[in-house]
Coordinates of C-alpha atoms and ligand atoms in Angstrom, one line a residue:
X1313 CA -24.8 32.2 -14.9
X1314 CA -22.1 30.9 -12.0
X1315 CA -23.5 27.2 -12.8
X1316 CA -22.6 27.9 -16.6
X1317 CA -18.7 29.3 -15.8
X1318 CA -18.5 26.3 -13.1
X1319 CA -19.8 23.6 -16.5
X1320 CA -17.1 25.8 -18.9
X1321 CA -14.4 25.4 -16.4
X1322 CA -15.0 21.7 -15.8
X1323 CA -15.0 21.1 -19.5
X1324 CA -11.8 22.8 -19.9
X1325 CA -9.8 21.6 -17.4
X1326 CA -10.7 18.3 -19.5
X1327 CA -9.1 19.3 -22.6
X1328 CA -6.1 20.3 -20.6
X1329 CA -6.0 17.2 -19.0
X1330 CA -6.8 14.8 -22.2
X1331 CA -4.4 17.0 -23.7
X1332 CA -1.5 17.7 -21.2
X1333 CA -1.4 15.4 -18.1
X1334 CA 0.1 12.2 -17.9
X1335 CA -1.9 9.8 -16.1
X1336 CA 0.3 7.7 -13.8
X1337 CA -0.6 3.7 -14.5
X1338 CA -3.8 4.9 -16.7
X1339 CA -5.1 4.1 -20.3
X1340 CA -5.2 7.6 -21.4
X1341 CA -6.3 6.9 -24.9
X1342 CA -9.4 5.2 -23.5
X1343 CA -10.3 9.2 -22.7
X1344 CA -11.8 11.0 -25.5
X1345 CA -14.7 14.1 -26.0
X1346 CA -17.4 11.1 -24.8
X1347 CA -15.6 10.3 -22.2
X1348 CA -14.3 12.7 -19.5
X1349 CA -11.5 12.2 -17.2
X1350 CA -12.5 11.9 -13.9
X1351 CA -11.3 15.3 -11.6
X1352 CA -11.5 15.4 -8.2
X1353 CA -11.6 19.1 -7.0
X1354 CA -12.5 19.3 -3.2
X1355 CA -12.4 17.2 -0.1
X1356 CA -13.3 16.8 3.6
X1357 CA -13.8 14.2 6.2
X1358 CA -14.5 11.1 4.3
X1359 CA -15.9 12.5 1.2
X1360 CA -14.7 14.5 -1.9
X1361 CA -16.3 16.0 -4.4
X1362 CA -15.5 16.4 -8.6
X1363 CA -15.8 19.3 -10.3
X1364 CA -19.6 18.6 -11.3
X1365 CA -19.5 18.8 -7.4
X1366 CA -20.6 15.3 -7.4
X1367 CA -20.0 13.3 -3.0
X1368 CA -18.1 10.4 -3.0
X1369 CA -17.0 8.8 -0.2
X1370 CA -13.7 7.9 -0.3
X1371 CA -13.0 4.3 0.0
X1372 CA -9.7 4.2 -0.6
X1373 CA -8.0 6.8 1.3
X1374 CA -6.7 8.6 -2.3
X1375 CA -3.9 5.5 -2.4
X1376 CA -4.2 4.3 0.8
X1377 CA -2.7 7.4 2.0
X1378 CA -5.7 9.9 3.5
X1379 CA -5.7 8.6 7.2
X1380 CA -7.4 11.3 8.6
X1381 CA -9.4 12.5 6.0
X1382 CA -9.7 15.3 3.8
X1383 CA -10.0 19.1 4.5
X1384 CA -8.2 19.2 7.9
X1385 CA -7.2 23.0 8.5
X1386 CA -4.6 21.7 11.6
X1387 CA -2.7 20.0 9.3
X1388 CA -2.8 23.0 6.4
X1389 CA -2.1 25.4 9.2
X1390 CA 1.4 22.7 10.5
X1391 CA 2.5 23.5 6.8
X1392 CA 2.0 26.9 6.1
X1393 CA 3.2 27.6 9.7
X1394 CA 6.6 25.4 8.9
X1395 CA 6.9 27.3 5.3
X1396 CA 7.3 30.5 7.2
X1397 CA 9.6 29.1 8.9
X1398 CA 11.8 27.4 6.9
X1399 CA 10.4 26.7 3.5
X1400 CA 13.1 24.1 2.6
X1401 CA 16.3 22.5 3.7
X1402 CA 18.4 19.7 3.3
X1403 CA 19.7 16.6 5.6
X1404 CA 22.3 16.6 3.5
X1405 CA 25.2 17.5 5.9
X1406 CA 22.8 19.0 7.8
X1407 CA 20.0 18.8 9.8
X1408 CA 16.5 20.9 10.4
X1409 CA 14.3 20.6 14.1
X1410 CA 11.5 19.1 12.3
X1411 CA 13.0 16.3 10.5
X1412 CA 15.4 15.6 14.0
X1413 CA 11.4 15.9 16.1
X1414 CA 10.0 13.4 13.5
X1415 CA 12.9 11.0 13.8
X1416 CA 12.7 10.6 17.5
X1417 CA 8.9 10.5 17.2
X1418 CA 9.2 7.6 14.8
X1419 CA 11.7 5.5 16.7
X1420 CA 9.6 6.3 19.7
X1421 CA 6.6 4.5 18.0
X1422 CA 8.6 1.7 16.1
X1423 CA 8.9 -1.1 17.8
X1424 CA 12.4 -2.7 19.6
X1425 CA 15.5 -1.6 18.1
X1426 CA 13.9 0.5 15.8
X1427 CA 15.6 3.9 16.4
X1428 CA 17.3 5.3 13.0
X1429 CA 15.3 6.8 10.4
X1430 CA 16.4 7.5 6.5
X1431 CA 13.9 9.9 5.2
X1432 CA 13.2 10.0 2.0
X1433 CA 10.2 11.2 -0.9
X1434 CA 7.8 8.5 -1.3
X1435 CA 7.4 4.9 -0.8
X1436 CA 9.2 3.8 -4.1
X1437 CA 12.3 6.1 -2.5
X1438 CA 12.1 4.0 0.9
X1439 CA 12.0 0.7 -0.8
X1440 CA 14.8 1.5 -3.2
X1441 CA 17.3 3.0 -0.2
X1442 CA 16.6 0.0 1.7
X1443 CA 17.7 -2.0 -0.9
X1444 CA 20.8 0.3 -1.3
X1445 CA 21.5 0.1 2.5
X1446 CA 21.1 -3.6 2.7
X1447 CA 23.9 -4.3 0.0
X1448 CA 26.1 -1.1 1.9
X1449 CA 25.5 -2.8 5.3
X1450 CA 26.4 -6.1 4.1
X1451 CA 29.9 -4.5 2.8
X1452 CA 30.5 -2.4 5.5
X1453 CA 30.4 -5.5 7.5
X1454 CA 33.0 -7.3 5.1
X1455 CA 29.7 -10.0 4.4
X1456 CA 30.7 -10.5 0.3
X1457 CA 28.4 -9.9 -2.1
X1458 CA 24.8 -10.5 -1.1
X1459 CA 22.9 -8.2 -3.1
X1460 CA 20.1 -10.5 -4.2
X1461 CA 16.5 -9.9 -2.7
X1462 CA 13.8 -12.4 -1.9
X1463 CA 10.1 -11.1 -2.1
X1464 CA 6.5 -12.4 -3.0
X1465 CA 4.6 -13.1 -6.1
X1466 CA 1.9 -10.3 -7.1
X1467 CA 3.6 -7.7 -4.3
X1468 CA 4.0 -4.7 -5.3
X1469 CA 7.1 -2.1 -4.1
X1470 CA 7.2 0.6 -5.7
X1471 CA 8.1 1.6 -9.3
X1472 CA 12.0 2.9 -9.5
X1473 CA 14.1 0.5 -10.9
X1474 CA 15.6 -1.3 -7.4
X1475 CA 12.1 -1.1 -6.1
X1476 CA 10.4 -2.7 -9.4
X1477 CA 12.9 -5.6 -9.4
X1478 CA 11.8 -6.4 -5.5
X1479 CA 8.0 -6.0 -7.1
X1480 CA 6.4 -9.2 -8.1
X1481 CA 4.1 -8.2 -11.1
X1482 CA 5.8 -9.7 -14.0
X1483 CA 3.5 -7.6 -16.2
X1484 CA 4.4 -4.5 -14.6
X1485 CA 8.5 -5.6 -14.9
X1486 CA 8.6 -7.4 -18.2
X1487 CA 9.0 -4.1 -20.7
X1488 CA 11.5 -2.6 -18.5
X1489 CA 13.9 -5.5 -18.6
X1490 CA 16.6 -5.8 -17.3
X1491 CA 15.9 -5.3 -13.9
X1492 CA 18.9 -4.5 -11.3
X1493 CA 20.0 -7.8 -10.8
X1494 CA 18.9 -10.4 -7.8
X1495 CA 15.5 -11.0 -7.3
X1496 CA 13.6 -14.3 -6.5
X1497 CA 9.4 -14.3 -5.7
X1498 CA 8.2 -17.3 -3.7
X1499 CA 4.6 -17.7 -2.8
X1500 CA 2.4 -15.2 -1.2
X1501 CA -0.1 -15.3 1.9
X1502 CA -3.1 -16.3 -0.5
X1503 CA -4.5 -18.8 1.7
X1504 CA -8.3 -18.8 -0.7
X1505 CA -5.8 -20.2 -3.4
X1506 CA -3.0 -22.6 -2.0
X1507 CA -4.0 -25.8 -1.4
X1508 CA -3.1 -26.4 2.1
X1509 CA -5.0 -22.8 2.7
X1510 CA -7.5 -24.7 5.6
X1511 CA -4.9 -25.8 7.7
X1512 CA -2.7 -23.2 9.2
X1513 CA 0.3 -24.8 10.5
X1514 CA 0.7 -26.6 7.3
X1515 CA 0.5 -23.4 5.2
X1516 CA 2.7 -21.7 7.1
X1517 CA 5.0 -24.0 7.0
X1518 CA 4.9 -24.6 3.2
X1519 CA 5.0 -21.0 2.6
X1520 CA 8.2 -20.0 5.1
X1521 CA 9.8 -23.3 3.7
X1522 CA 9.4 -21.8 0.2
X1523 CA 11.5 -18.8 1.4
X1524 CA 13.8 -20.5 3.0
X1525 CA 14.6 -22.9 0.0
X1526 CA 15.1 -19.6 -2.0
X1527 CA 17.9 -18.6 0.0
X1528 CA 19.5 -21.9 -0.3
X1529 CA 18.8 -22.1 -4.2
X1530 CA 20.0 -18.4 -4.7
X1531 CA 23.2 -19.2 -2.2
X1532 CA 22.7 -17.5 1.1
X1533 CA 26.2 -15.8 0.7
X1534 CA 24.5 -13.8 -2.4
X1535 CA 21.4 -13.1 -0.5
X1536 CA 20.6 -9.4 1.1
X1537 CA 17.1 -9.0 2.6
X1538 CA 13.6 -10.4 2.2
X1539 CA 11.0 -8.1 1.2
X1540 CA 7.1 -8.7 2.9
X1541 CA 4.2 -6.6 3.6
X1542 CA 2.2 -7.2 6.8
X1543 CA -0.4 -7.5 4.3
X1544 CA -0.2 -7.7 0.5
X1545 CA -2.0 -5.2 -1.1
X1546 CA -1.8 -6.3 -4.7
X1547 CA -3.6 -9.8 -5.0
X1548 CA -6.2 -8.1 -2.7
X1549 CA -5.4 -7.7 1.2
X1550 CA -3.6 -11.1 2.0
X1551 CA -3.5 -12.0 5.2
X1552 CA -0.3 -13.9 7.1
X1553 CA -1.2 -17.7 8.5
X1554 CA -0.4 -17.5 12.3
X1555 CA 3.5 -18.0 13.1
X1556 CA 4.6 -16.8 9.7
X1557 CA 6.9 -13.8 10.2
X1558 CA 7.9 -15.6 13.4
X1559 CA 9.4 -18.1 11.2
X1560 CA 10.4 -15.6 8.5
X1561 CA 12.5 -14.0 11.7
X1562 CA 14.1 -16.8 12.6
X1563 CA 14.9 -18.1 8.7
X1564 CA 16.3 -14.8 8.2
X1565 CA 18.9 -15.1 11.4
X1566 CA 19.9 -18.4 10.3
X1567 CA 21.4 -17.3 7.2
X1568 CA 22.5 -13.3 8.3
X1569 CA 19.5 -12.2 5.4
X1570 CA 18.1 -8.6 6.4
X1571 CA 14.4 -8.8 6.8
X1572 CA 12.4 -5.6 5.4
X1573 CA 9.3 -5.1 6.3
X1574 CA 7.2 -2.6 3.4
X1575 CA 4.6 -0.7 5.1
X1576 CA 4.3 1.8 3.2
X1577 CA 0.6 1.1 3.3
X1578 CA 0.5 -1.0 6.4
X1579 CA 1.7 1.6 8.8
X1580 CA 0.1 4.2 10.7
X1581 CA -3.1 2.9 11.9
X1582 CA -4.3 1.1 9.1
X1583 CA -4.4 -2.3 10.6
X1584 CA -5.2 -0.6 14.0
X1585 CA -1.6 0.0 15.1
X1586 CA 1.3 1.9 14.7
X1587 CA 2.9 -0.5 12.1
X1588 CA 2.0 -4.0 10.6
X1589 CA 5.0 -5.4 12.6
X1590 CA 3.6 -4.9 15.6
X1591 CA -0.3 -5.9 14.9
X1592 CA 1.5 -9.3 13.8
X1593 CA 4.6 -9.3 16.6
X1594 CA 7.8 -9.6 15.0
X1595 CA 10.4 -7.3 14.7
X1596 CA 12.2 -6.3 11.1
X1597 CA 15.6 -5.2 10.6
X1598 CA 14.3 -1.8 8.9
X1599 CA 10.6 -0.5 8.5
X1600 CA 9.9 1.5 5.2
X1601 CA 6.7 3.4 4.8
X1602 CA 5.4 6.7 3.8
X1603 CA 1.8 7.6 2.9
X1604 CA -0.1 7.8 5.6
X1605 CA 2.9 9.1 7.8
X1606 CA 1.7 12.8 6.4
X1607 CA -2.4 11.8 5.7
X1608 CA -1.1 12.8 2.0
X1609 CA -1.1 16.6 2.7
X1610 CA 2.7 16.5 1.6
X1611 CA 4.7 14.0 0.6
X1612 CA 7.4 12.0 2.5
X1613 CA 8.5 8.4 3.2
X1614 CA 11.1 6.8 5.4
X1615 CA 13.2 3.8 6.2
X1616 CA 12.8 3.1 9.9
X1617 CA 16.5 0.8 11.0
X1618 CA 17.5 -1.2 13.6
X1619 CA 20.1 0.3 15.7
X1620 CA 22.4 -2.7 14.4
X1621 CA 21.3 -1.6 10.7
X1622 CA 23.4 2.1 11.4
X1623 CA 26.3 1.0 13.3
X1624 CA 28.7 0.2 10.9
X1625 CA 27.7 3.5 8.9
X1626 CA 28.9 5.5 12.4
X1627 CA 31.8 4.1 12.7
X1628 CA 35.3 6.2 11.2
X1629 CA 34.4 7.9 8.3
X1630 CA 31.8 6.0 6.9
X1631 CA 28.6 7.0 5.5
X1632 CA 25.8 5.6 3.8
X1633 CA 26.2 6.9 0.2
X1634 CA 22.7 7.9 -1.0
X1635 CA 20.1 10.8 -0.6
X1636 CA 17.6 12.7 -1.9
X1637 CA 17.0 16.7 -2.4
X1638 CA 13.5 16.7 -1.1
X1639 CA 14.3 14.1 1.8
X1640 CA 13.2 14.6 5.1
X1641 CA 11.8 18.1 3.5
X1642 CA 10.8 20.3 6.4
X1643 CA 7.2 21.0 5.4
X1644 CA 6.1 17.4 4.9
X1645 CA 8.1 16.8 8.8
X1646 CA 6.0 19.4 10.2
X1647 CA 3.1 17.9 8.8
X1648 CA 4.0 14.5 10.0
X1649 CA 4.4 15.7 13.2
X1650 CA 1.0 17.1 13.3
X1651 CA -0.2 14.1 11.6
X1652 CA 0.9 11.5 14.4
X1653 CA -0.6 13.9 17.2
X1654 CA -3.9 14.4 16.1
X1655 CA -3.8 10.6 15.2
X1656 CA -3.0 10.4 19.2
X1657 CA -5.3 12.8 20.4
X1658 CA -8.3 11.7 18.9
X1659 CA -7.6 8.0 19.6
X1660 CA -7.5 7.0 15.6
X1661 CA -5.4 3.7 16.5
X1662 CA -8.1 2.8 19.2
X1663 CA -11.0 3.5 16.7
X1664 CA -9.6 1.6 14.1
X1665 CA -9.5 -1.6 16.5
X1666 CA -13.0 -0.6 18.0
X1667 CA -14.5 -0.5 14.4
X1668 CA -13.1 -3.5 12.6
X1669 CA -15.1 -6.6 13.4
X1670 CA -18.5 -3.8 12.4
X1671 CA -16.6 -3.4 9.2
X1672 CA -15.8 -6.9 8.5
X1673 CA -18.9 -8.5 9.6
X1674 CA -20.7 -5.3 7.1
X1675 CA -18.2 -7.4 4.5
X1676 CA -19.0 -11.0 5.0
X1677 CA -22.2 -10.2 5.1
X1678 CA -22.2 -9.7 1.2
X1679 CA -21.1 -13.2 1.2
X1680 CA -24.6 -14.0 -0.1
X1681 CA -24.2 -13.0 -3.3
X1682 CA -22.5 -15.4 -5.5
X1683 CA -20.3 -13.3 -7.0
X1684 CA -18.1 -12.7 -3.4
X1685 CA -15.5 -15.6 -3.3
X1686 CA -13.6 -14.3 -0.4
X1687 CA -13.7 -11.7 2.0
X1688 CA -9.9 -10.9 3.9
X1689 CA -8.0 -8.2 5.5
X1690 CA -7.2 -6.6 8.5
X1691 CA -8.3 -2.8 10.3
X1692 CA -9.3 -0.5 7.6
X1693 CA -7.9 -2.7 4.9
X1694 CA -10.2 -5.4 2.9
X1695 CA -9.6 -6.7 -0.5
X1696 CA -13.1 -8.9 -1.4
X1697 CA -12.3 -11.6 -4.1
X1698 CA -14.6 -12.0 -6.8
X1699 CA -15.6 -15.4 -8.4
X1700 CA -18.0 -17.3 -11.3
X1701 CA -18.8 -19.8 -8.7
X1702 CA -18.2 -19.6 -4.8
X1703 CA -18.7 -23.6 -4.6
X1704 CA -15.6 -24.6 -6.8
X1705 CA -13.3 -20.9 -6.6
X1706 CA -13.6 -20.7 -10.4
X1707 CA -12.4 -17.3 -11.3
X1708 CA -13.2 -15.2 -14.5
X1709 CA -11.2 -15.4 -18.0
X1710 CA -9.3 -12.9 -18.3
X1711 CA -11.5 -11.4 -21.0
X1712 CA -14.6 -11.2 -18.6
X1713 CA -12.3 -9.9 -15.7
X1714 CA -11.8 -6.7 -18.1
X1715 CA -15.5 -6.8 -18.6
X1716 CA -16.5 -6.9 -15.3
X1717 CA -14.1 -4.9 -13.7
X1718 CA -13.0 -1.9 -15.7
X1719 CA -16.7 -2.3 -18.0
X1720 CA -18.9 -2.9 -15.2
X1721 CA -17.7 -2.5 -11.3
X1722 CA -15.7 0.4 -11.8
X1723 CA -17.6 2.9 -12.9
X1724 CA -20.9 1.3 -11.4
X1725 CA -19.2 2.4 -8.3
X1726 CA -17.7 5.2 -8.8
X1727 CA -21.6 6.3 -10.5
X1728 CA -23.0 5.1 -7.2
X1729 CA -20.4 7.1 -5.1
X1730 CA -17.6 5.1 -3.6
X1731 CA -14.2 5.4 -4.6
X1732 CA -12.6 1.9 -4.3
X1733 CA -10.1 0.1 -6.3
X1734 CA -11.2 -3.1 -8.7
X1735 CA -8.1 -4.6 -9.5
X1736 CA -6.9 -7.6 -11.5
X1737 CA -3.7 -8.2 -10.7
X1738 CA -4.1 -11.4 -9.5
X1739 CA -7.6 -12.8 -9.3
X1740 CA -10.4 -9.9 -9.7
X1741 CA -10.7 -7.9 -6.4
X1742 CA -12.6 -5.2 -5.0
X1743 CA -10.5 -3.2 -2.2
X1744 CA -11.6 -1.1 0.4
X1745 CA -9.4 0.9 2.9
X1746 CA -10.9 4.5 3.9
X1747 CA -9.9 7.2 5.8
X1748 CA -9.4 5.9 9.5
X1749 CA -12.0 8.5 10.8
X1750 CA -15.0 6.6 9.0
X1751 CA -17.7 5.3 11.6
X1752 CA -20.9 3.9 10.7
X1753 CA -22.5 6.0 9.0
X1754 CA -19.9 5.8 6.0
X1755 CA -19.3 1.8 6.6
X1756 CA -22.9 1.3 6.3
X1757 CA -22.9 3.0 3.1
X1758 CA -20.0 0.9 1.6
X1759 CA -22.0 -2.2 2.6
X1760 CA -24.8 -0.5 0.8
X1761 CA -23.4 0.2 -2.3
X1762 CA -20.9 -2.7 -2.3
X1763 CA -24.6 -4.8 -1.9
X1764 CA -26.0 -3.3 -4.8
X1765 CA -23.5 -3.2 -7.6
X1766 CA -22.1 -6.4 -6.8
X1767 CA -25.6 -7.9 -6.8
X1768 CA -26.0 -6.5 -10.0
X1769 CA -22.4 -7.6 -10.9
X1770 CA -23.9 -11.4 -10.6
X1771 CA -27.0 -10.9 -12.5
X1772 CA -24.6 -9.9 -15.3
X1773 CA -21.4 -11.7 -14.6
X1774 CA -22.2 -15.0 -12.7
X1775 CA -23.6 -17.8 -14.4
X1776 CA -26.5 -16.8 -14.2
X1777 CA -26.0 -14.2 -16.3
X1778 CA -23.5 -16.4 -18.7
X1779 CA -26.0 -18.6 -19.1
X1780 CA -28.9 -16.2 -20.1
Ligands
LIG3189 C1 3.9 -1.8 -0.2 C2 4.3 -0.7 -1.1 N1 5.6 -0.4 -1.3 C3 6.0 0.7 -2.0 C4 5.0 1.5 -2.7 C5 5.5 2.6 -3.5 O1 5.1 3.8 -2.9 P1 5.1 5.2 -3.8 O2 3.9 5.1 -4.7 O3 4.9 6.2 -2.7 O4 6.4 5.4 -4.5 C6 3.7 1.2 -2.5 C7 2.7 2.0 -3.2 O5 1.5 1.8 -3.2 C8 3.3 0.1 -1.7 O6 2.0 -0.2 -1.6

């Protein structure tokens, strides 16, 4: 009888779904009454469950976001406890303990000058208000115009309108032209496609060179910031050559460009330290992040600044003109404040680094199968790059990427439970990045499953397959 209730329920909550939510970046008219919308009801640790009641593990941290898993009543009890409290107020004019507490607790984790933080919503609300603060600094400093932005082909920022204009998906920018004016994309870290990619020094200096040239071509006078991730997510987990933000640094200095580093995926322990700029030593003129700062059990996002990034907006009456109701909101402080402890209490950074060659060797070892091109990544973050033919790189039409990865891998996987991202983007990649809590037992069974359906993504895919 209960089982019955539990199949109606499920079955209505996808009617209201097909018929009432909007799916963020989804094909929603590839739904239908054959075809159910996936719902994910319940969570802990590593794993959630859908309403069928179904285990996945979760390979993918929700969006990168879940670093200490699901379910955690410490983190519930930080919010409730904080909505008592003080449900909500602004840093508008004001301020509230938890949002000062978090500040201080974020410049005392950022590295060098780090020591002002603008909070915000999200990540896309971080991106877009460093943007805004770049050009406002540059002003307030009586430095003319600059106000364009130099970022990386395939990178994605965020999707508000400053934010989409540093993004460098031309799909994803095209039908909402025009963009805020200013941008320029040089090459990305994609070391499996350039073709100095085997020798280090010489890619790194090819690629920096390419950044530097933009400033020159878009006139430095005009130029604002440059826009990197310590690792580019979109394009699948790109790794920096050695010596690359060193020389994006010093590039940056020569011409007085702001460099922003967007960790909004990067930070909190998921490439084993506190942030992405300090697992590749350099040191940005403003941090923005979010996700993982709360775990994802509320929402927030911040712009982490030099100390030289805020002085000219404390001097007379200045101020930087921007802000956001739900900014800095005191629930989602709380809970980033309970966040960071328990990630220092139970040693999460120190686990990360502990378990990441296991979870990369687990990785290369599917290197056997033809289908795996390349294998990259850093910590709990691995994109694994998928190819017709590992001897000569040749990637897939982009009529058998769609085959193989939203026909085959994506629901083979998520039928096989792991929730991971296939993405085509760039080149067809399968991305990995769990919660930072998983040990071996649940990296053992990504290498599993990963094994499987990507064996059985050759036999169908590969030439093998094209040939039969
Ligand atoms: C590097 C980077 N910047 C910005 C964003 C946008 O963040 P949000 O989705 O929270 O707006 C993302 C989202 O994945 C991201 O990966």
């Amino acid at each position: 009888m209960a089982k019955n209730k539990d199949k109606k329920y499920a079955k209505k909550l996808d009617e209201m779904a097909q018929r009432h939510l909007w799916m963020h970046f989804s094909r929603m008219g590839t739904y239908s009454k054959n075809k159910a919308i996936p719902i994910i009801a319940r969570g802990e640790g590593s794993y959630v469950w859908d309403i069928h009641g179904k285990q996945y593990l979760d390979g993918l941290s929700g969006l990168f976001t879940a670093q200490l898993g699901h379910g955690r009543a410490d983190l519930a009890d930080a919010a409730a406890a904080q909505a008592k409290t003080l449900e909500y107020w602004p840093i508008w004019t004001y301020a509230h303990p938890t949002a000062i507490e978090l500040a201080a607790k974020l410049a005392e984790l950022a590295p060098g000058n780090l020591n002002r933080v603008f909070f915000t919503s999200g990540g896309s609300e971080a991106v877009e208000s460093a943007l805004k603060l770049a050009r406002q600094y540059h002003r307030l400093r009586g430095d003319g115009q600059r106000y364009k932005v130099i970022a990386r082909k395939l990178s994605y920022h965020g999707t508000t309108m400053g934010a989409l204009t540093v993004t460098g998906l031309s799909a994803y920018k095209n039908i909402f032209e025009p963009l805020v004016p200013g941008s320029h994309h040089v090459g990305n870290t994609n070391r499996y496609r350039h073709p100095l990619g085997d020798d280090e020094k010489a890619f790194m200096l090819s690629i920096t060179d390419e950044i530097e040239e933009a400033i020159i071509w878009e006139g430095p006078e005009n130029v604002a910031a440059v826009f990197l991730e310590p690792v580019q997510n979109a394009g699948g987990c790109f790794t920096p050559p050695e010596g690359y933000f060193q020389r994006v640094r010093e590039i940056c200095d020569k011409y007085g460009v702001l460099f922003i580093s967007d960790e909004v995926i990067c930070a909190f322990g998921r490439l084993g330290t506190w942030f992405g700029a300090e697992r590749f030593d350099y040191l940005p003129d403003m941090i923005t992040c979010a996700k993982g700062i709360t775990s994802g059990y509320a929402p927030l996002g911040a712009v982490i600044c030099g100390d030289h990034i805020a002085e000219p907006f404390l001097e007379g009456n200045n101020s930087f003109l921007h802000g956001l109701t739900f900014a800095g909101h005191p629930v989602s402080c709380a809970v980033a404040l309970a966040n960071l402890a328990a990630m220092e209490n139970e040693d999460i950074l120190g686990h990360v680094q502990r378990n990441e060659a296991g979870f990369r060797e687990r990785l290369e070892s599917l290197r056997d199968i033809p289908i795996v091109g390349d294998v990259r990544g850093r910590g709990y973050f691995y994109g694994i790059e998928l190819v017709r033919d590992q001897q000569t790189k040749e990637t897939f039409t982009d009529a058998e990427a769609e085959d193989l990865l939203r026909g085959f891998l994506s629901p083979a996987l998520y039928d096989a439970g792991l929730i991971c991202r296939s993405d085509d983007r760039g080149d067809p990649v399968v991305q990995l990045a769990p919660p930072l809590i998983c040990g071996d037992k649940e990296l053992d069974f990504i290498e599993a499953t990963m094994r499987t359906v990507l064996t059985e993504a050759w036999r169908r895919f590969g030439l093998a397959g094209a040939a039969a």
